[in-house]
Tab-separated table of C-alpha atoms and ligand atoms in Angstrom:
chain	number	residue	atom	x	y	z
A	184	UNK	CA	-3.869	-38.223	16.219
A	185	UNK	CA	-2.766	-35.514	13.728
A	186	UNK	CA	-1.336	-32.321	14.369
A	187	UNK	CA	-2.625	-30.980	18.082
A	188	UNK	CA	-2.836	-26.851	17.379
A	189	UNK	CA	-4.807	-24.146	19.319
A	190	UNK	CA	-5.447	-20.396	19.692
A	191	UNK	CA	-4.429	-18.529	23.171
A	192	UNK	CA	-5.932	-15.422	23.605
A	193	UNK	CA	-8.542	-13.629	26.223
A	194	UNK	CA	-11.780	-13.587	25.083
A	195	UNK	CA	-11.387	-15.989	22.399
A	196	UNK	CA	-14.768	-17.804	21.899
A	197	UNK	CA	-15.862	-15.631	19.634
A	198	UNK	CA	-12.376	-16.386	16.909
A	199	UNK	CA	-13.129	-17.341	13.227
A	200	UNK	CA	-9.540	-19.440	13.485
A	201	UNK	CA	-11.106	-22.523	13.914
A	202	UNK	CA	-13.482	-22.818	11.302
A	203	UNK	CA	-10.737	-21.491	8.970
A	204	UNK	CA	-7.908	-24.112	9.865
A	205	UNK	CA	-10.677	-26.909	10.015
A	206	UNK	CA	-11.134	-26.138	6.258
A	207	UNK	CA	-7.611	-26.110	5.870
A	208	UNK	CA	-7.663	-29.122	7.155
A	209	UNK	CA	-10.502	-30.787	5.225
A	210	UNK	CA	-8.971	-29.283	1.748
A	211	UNK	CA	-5.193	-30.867	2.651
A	212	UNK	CA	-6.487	-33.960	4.325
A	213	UNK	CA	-4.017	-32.894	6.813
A	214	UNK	CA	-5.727	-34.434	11.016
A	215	UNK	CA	-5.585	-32.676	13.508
A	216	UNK	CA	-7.812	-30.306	15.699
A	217	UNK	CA	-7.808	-26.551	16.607
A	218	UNK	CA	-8.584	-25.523	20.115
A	219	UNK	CA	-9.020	-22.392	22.191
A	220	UNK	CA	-7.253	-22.156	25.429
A	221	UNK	CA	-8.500	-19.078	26.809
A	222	UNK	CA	-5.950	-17.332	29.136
A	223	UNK	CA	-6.325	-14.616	31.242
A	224	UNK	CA	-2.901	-12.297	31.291
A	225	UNK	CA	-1.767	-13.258	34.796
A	226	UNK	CA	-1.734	-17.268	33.416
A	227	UNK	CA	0.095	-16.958	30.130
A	228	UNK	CA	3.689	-18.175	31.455
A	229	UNK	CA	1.649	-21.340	32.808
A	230	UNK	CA	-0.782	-21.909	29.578
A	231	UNK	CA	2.252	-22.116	27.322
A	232	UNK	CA	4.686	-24.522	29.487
A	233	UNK	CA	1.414	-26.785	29.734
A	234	UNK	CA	1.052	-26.810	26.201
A	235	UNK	CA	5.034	-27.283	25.282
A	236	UNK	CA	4.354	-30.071	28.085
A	237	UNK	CA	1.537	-31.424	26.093
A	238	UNK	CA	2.935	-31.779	22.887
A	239	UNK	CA	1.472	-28.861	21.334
A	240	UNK	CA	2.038	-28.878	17.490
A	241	UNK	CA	1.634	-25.007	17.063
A	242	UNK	CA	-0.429	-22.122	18.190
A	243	UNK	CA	-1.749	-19.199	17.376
A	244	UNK	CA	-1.752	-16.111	19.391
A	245	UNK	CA	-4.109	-12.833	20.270
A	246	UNK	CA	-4.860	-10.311	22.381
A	247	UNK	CA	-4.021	-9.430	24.662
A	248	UNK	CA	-0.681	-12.032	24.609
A	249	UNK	CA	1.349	-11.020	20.936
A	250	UNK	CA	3.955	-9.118	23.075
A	251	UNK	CA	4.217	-11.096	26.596
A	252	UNK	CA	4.261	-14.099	25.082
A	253	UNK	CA	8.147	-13.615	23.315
A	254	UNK	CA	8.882	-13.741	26.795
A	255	UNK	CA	8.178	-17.689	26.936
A	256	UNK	CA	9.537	-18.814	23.889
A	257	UNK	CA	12.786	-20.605	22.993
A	258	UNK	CA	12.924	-18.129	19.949
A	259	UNK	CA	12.032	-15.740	18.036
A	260	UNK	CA	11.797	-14.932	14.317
A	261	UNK	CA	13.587	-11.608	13.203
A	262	UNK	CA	10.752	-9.970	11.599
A	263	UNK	CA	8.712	-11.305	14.434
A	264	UNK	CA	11.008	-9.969	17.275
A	265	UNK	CA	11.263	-6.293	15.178
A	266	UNK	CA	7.726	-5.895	14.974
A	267	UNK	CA	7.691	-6.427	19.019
A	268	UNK	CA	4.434	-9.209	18.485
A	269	UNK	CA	4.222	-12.815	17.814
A	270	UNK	CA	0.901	-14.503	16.358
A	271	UNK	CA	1.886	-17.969	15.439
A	272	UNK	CA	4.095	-20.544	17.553
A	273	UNK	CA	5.681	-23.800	16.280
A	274	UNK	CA	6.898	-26.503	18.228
A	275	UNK	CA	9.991	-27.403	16.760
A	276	UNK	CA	11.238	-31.022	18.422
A	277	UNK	CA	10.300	-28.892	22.139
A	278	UNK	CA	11.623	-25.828	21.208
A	279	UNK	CA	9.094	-22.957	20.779
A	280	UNK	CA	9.257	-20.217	18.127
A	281	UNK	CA	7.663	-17.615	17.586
A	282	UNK	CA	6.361	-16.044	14.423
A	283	UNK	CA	4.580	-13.001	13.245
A	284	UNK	CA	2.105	-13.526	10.073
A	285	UNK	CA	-0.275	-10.588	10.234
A	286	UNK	CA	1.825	-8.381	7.940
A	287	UNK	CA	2.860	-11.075	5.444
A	288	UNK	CA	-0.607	-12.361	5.079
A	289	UNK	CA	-1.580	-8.464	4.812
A	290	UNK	CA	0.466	-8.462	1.885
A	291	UNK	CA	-0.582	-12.239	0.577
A	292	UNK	CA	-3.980	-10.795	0.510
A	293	UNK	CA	-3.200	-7.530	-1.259
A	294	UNK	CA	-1.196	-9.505	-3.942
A	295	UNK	CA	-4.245	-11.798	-4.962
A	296	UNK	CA	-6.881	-9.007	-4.866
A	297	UNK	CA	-4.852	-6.086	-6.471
A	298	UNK	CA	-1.066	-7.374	-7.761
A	299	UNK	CA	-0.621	-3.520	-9.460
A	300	UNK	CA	-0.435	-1.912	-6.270
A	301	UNK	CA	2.574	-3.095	-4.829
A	302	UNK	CA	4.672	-1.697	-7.529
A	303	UNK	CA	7.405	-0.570	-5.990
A	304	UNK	CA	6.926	3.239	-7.466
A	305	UNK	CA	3.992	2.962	-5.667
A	306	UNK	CA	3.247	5.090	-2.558
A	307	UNK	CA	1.575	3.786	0.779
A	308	UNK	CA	-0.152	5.283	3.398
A	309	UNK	CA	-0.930	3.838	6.385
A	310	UNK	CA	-3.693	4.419	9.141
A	311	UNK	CA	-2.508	3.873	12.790
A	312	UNK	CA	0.510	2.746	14.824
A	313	UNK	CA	-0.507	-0.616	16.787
A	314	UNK	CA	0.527	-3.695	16.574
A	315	UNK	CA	-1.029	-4.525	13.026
A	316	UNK	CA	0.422	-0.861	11.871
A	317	UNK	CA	4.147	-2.524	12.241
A	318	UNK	CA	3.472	-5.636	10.407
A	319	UNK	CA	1.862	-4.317	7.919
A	320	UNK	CA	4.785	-1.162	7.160
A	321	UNK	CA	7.524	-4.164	7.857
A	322	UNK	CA	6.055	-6.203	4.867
A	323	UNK	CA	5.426	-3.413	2.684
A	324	UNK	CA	8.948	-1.861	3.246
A	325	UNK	CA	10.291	-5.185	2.639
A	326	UNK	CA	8.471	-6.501	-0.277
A	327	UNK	CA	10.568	-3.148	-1.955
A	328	UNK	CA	7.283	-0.032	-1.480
A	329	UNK	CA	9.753	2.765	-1.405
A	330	UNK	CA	7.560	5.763	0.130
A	331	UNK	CA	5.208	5.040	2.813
A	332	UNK	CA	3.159	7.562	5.106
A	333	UNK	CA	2.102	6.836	8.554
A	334	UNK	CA	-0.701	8.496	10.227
A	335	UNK	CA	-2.354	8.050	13.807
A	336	UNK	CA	-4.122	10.269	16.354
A	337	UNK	CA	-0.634	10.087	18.709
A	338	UNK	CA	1.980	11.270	16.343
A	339	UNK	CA	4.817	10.137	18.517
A	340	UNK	CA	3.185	6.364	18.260
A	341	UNK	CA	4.064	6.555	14.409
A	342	UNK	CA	7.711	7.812	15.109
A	343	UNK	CA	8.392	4.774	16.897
A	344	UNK	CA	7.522	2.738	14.117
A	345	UNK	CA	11.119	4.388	12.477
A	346	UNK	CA	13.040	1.923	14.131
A	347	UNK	CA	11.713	-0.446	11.829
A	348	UNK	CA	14.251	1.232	8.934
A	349	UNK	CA	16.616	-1.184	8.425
A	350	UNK	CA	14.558	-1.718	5.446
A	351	UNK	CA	15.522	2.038	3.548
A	352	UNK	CA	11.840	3.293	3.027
A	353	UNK	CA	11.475	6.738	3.098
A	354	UNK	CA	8.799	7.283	5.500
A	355	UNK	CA	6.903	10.121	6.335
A	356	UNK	CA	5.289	10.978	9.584
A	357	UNK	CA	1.300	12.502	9.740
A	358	UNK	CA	-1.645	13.411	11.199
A	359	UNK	CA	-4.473	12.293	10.314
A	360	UNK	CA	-5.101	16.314	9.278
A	361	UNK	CA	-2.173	16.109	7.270
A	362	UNK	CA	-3.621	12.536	5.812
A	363	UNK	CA	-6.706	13.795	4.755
A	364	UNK	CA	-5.235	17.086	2.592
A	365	UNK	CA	-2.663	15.193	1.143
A	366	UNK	CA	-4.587	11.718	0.139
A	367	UNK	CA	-4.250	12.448	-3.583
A	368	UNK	CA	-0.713	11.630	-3.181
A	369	UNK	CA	-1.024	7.590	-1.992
A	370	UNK	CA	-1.852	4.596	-4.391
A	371	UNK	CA	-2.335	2.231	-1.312
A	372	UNK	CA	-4.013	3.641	1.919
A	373	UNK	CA	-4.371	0.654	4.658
A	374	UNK	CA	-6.621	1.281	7.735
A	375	UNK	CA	-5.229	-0.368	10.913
A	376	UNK	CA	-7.380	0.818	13.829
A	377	UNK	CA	-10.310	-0.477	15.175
A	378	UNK	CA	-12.289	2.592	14.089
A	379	UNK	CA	-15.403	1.806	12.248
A	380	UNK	CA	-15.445	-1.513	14.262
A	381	UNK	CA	-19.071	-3.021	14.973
A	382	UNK	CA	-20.874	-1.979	16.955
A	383	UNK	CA	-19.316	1.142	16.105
A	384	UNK	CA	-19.744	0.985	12.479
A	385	UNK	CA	-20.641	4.520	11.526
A	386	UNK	CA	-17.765	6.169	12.366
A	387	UNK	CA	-14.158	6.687	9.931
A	388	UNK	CA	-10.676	7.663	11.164
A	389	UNK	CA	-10.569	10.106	8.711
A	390	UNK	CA	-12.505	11.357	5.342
A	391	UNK	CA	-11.088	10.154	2.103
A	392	UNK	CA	-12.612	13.244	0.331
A	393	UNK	CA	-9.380	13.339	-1.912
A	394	UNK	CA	-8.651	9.998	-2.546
A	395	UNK	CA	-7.490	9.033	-5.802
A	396	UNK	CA	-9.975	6.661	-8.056
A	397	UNK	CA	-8.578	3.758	-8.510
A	398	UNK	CA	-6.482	3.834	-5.469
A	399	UNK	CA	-6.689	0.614	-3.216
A	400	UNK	CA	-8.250	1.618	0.292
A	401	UNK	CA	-7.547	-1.423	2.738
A	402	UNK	CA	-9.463	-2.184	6.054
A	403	UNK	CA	-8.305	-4.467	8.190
A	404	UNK	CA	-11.722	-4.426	10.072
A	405	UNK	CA	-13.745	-7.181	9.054
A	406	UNK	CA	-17.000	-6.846	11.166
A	407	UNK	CA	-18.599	-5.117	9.112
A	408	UNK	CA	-17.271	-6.744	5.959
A	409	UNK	CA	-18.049	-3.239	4.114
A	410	UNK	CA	-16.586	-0.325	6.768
A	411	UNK	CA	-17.984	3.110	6.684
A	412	UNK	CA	-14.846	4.471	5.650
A	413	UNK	CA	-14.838	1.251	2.768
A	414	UNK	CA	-18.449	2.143	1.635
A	415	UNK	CA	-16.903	5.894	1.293
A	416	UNK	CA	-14.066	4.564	-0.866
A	417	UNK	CA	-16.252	2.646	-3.285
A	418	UNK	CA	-18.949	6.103	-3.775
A	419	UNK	CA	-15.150	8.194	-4.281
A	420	UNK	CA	-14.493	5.413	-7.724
A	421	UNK	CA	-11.697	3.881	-5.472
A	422	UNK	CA	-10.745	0.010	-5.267
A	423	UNK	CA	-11.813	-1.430	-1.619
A	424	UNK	CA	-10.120	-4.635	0.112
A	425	UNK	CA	-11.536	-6.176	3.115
A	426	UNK	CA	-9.959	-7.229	6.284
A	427	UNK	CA	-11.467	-10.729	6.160
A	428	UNK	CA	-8.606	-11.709	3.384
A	429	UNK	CA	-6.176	-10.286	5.804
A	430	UNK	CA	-7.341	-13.173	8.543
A	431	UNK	CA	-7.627	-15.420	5.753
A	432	UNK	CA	-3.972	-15.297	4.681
A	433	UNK	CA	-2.266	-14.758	7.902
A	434	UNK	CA	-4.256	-18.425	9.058
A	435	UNK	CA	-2.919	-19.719	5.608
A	436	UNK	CA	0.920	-18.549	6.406
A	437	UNK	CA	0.288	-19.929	9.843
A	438	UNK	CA	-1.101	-23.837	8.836
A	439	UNK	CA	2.107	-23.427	6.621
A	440	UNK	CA	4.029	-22.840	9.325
A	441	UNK	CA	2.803	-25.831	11.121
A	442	UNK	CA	2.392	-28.276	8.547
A	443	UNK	CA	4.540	-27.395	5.802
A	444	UNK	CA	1.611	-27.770	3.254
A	445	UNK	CA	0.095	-24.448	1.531
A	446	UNK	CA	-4.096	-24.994	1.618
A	447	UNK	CA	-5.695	-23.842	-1.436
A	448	UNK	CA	-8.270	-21.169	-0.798
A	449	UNK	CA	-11.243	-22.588	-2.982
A	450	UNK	CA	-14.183	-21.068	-2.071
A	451	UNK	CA	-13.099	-19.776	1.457
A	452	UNK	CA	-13.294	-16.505	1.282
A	453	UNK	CA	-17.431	-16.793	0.420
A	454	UNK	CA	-17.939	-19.421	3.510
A	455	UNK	CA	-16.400	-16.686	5.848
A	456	UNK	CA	-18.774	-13.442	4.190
A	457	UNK	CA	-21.381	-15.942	4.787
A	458	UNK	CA	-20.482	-17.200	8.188
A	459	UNK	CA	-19.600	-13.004	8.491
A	460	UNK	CA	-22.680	-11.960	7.634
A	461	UNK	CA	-24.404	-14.650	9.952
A	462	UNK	CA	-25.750	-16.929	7.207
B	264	ATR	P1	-3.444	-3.366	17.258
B	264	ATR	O1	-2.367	-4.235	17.821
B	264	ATR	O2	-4.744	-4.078	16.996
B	264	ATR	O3	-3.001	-2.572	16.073
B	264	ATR	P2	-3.060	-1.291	19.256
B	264	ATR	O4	-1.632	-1.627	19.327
B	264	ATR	O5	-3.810	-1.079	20.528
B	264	ATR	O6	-3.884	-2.387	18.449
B	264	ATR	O7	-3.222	0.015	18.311
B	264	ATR	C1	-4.429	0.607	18.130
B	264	ATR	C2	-4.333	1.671	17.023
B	264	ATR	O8	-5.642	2.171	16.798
B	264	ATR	C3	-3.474	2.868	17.382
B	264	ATR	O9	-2.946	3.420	16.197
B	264	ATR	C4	-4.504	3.812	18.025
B	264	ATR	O10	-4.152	5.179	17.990
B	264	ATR	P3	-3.270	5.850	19.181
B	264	ATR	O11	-1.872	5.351	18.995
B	264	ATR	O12	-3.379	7.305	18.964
B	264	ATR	O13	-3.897	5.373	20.463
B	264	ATR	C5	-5.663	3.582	17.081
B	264	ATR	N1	-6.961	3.937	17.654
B	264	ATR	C6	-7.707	3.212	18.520
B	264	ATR	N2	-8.870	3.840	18.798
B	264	ATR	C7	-8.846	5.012	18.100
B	264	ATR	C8	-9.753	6.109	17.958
B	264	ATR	N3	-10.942	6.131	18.591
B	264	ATR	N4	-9.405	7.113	17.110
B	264	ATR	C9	-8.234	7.101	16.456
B	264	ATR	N5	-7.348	6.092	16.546
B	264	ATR	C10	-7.633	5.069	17.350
């Protein structure tokens, strides 16, 4: 039988997560299978009690469910419950809890491509205030990055991300104006919109005409693997890190999660850019 997981979300045909936790799978020897449940929003309450019902090992959650679904659950983590989003659910002998590994696998990621960066005299700067804005300035501040900036298009969006501070990281409000003339100032600059998605690749939240070389730009977009605002960072002589690691590592937090077993990466991250670039 094996572990029983599963991905709720609306669409979610189109998710990479089970290819990626089949091959976590294959390279633990860990059974079990991963299945989408798609949900519309009005039948969330009823998809999870069926699956606690069901025996559900774990899930996985996406849009648009992060936030309504705390609402079901027997529990949720702190770091989870101060972001305000949950992507990954255990079942715990019945009881359900509720986890948030976008911004720790954010960070996993970072760590194996570019370990300098998260010195903690280094300075952040991040683009946008969603959901994936909060997990990401939540692991940062707490893996000890003193000085972080936050930009988006609604300024007041950013402020609320302040009442993340238990964490005593001087943070710094922007615009994406104020971004963009002060770049020169950030070792770590982490793109969190969906700006530059496909199929609108050719557009950038904002110009990194004054980014620093060797700075680390971060996208968390993955289709394209190689954003406009990426491609720009590589001409500029800066270091580029794609958003597929991102999914990677939060799916690898997640099977851990689950399972209590840590898959080895192996040659992963080239079977997604392949299966990402549709070969
Ligand atoms: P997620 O949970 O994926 O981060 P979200 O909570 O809807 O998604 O947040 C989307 C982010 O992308 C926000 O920072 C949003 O900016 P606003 O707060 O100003 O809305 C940003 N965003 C989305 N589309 C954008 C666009 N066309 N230009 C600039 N920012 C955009």
């Amino acid at each position: 039988m094996g572990y029983k997981l599963g991905l709720i979300g609306y669409p979610v045909q189109h998710s990479l997560s089970p290819f990626i936790h089949q091959k976590f799978m294959e390279n633990t020897g860990i059974q079990g299978s991963y299945q989408l449940f798609a949900t519309e929003p009005n039948q969330l309450e009823k998809r999870v009690n069926e699956l606690k019902r069901a025996g559900i090992s774990g899930f996985n959650v996406t849009v648009p469910h992060k936030q309504a679904v705390m609402s079901y659950l027997d529990e949720v983590d702190t770091d989870a419950y101060r972001i305000g989003a949950v992507n990954t659910v255990v079942n715990d002998k019945g009881r359900l809890k509720g986890y948030n590994t976008d911004g720790s696998g954010y960070l996993r990621s970072l760590a194996e491509a570019y370990p300098d960066v998260l010195r903690q005299e280094k300075k952040a700067l991040i683009l946008g205030a969603g959901g994936a804005a909060r997990g990401i300035y939540r692991a940062l501040a707490k893996h000890g990055i003193q000085r972080i900036g936050i930009a988006n298009r609604t300024k007041s969006k950013a402020e609320g991300l302040l009442d993340l501070q238990d964490l005593h990281t001087e943070t710094e409000i922007l615009s994406y104006s104020e971004a963009e003339s002060s770049l020169d100032n950030y070792d770590l600059i982490v793109q969190t919109t969906s700006v530059g998605m496909s199929p609108e690749y050719d557009e950038q939240v904002i110009s990194l005409n004054k980014v620093k070389p060797h700075t680390v730009v971060s996208d968390i977009v993955y289709k394209p693997l190689t954003t406009k605002l990426l491609r720009q960072a590589g001409d500029l002589g800066a270091r580029t890190h794609q958003g597929h690691t991102m999914l990677l590592y939060q799916a690898q937090y997640a099977f851990e999660i689950w399972t209590g077993t840590h898959p080895q990466m192996e040659s992963l991250v080239e079977q997604l850019e392949q299966r990402l670039r549709g070969k």
